Amino acid sequence: MKIAVTVKEVREQVNEWKRQGLSVGLVPTMGYLHEGHKSLITRAVSENDRVVASVFVNPMQFGPSEDLESYPRDLDRDAALCEEAGADLIFHPEPSEMYHSGFSSYVDMDTLTGGLCGKSRPIHFRGVCTVVAKLFNIVMPDRAYFGQKDAQQLAVIRHMADDLSYGIEIKGCPIIREEDGLAKSSRNTYLDKTERQAALVLNRALSEGRKLIDAGERDAARIKETVSSIISAEPLARIDYVEVVNWDLLEPVENIDSPVLVAVAVFIGKTRLIDNFIALED
């Protein structure tokens, strides 16, 4: 497995693979990899001849008061996981390699980004779309892999790839959880022991919401009320949002009659966690 730090290195390697007629999968990450990321790489390896994993903490998607500087980083650990999962190349650029001093071009979106996480993180998805668009142009993958835990991001990237005619197959992969149900996240490392226990309320609340839908409940307000009340009962939890939206354009629904995303963002202490499930999906 190789580690590349420049766009030139990546393009030279990918061009060589393409000359050999090999398919290429891309797994974009911000590093500090865990079993969730590993599952994306493993799937990419199973569906492509070669796999590139990017490890880049993208400054463009962090707001002024967010955790850019404290976001966990450990390239040696990441490289070991990537190699074990079967990746062929890690792209680990410096911010200056991705955004030169005169950088002034962005990829933005009018739909899908205003609600959910976009409401409290207004610049976030412009940063996500811009860096992913750059990665698509650099790696030129046949397929790209994103986790369902960041469900809004997955929907946004699918929409962007279609809008901009990339011709890249966007693959959504299931949420990977700890044994106790907490969705795996690099930000889980911010939680102390008490907060870690309190964070279990997210999955517990969503599980109750899923049970209601599975039992035939179709009133979105009832689902939101149930999920919200369970989370609110946890003293360390502060709700950012609880939403039921359609799984197409992420618009709020009143009646659940097609695939929906039930999503939450919750502060446990100072740490913002997200989780979700998709209901009625084929």
PDB file of N, CA, C and O in Angstrom, residues 1-4 13 17 83 87-91:
ATOM      1  N   MET A   1       0.840  -1.198   0.000  1.00  0.00           N
ATOM      2  CA  MET A   1       0.000   0.000   0.000  1.00  0.00           C
ATOM      3  C   MET A   1       0.874   1.247   0.000  1.00  0.00           C
ATOM      4  O   MET A   1       1.865   1.320   0.723  1.00  0.00           O
ATOM      5  N   LYS A   2       0.518   2.225  -0.811  1.00  0.00           N
ATOM      6  CA  LYS A   2       1.265   3.472  -0.915  1.00  0.00           C
ATOM      7  C   LYS A   2       0.516   4.601  -0.211  1.00  0.00           C
ATOM      8  O   LYS A   2      -0.700   4.570  -0.080  1.00  0.00           O
ATOM      9  N   ILE A   3       1.275   5.622   0.223  1.00  0.00           N
ATOM     10  CA  ILE A   3       0.697   6.852   0.749  1.00  0.00           C
ATOM     11  C   ILE A   3       1.154   7.991  -0.152  1.00  0.00           C
ATOM     12  O   ILE A   3       2.360   8.217  -0.322  1.00  0.00           O
ATOM     13  N   ALA A   4       0.194   8.692  -0.761  1.00  0.00           N
ATOM     14  CA  ALA A   4       0.492   9.814  -1.641  1.00  0.00           C
ATOM     15  C   ALA A   4       0.069  11.108  -0.961  1.00  0.00           C
ATOM     16  O   ALA A   4      -0.966  11.149  -0.286  1.00  0.00           O
ATOM     17  N   GLN A  13      -0.741   7.347 -10.457  1.00  0.00           N
ATOM     18  CA  GLN A  13      -1.062   5.974 -10.091  1.00  0.00           C
ATOM     19  C   GLN A  13      -2.398   5.543 -10.682  1.00  0.00           C
ATOM     20  O   GLN A  13      -2.523   4.444 -11.232  1.00  0.00           O
ATOM     21  N   TRP A  17      -3.420   2.519 -13.411  1.00  0.00           N
ATOM     22  CA  TRP A  17      -4.458   1.501 -13.222  1.00  0.00           C
ATOM     23  C   TRP A  17      -5.462   1.530 -14.370  1.00  0.00           C
ATOM     24  O   TRP A  17      -5.872   0.473 -14.861  1.00  0.00           O
ATOM     25  N   GLU A  83      -4.499  -0.699   5.338  1.00  0.00           N
ATOM     26  CA  GLU A  83      -3.757  -1.836   4.782  1.00  0.00           C
ATOM     27  C   GLU A  83      -4.435  -3.149   5.144  1.00  0.00           C
ATOM     28  O   GLU A  83      -4.565  -4.050   4.310  1.00  0.00           O
ATOM     29  N   ALA A  87      -6.880  -1.634   1.184  1.00  0.00           N
ATOM     30  CA  ALA A  87      -6.725  -0.458   0.323  1.00  0.00           C
ATOM     31  C   ALA A  87      -5.370  -0.493  -0.367  1.00  0.00           C
ATOM     32  O   ALA A  87      -4.390  -1.034   0.162  1.00  0.00           O
ATOM     33  N   ASP A  88      -5.317   0.098  -1.554  1.00  0.00           N
ATOM     34  CA  ASP A  88      -4.074   0.116  -2.327  1.00  0.00           C
ATOM     35  C   ASP A  88      -3.322   1.437  -2.210  1.00  0.00           C
ATOM     36  O   ASP A  88      -2.109   1.479  -2.379  1.00  0.00           O
ATOM     37  N   LEU A  89      -4.050   2.522  -1.912  1.00  0.00           N
ATOM     38  CA  LEU A  89      -3.439   3.850  -1.870  1.00  0.00           C
ATOM     39  C   LEU A  89      -4.167   4.724  -0.868  1.00  0.00           C
ATOM     40  O   LEU A  89      -5.405   4.738  -0.835  1.00  0.00           O
ATOM     41  N   ILE A  90      -3.407   5.437  -0.044  1.00  0.00           N
ATOM     42  CA  ILE A  90      -3.964   6.483   0.811  1.00  0.00           C
ATOM     43  C   ILE A  90      -3.564   7.832   0.222  1.00  0.00           C
ATOM     44  O   ILE A  90      -2.390   8.054  -0.096  1.00  0.00           O
ATOM     45  N   PHE A  91      -4.543   8.711   0.065  1.00  0.00           N
ATOM     46  CA  PHE A  91      -4.261  10.086  -0.340  1.00  0.00           C
ATOM     47  C   PHE A  91      -4.358  10.952   0.899  1.00  0.00           C
ATOM     48  O   PHE A  91      -5.437  11.116   1.479  1.00  0.00           O
TER      49      PHE A  91
END
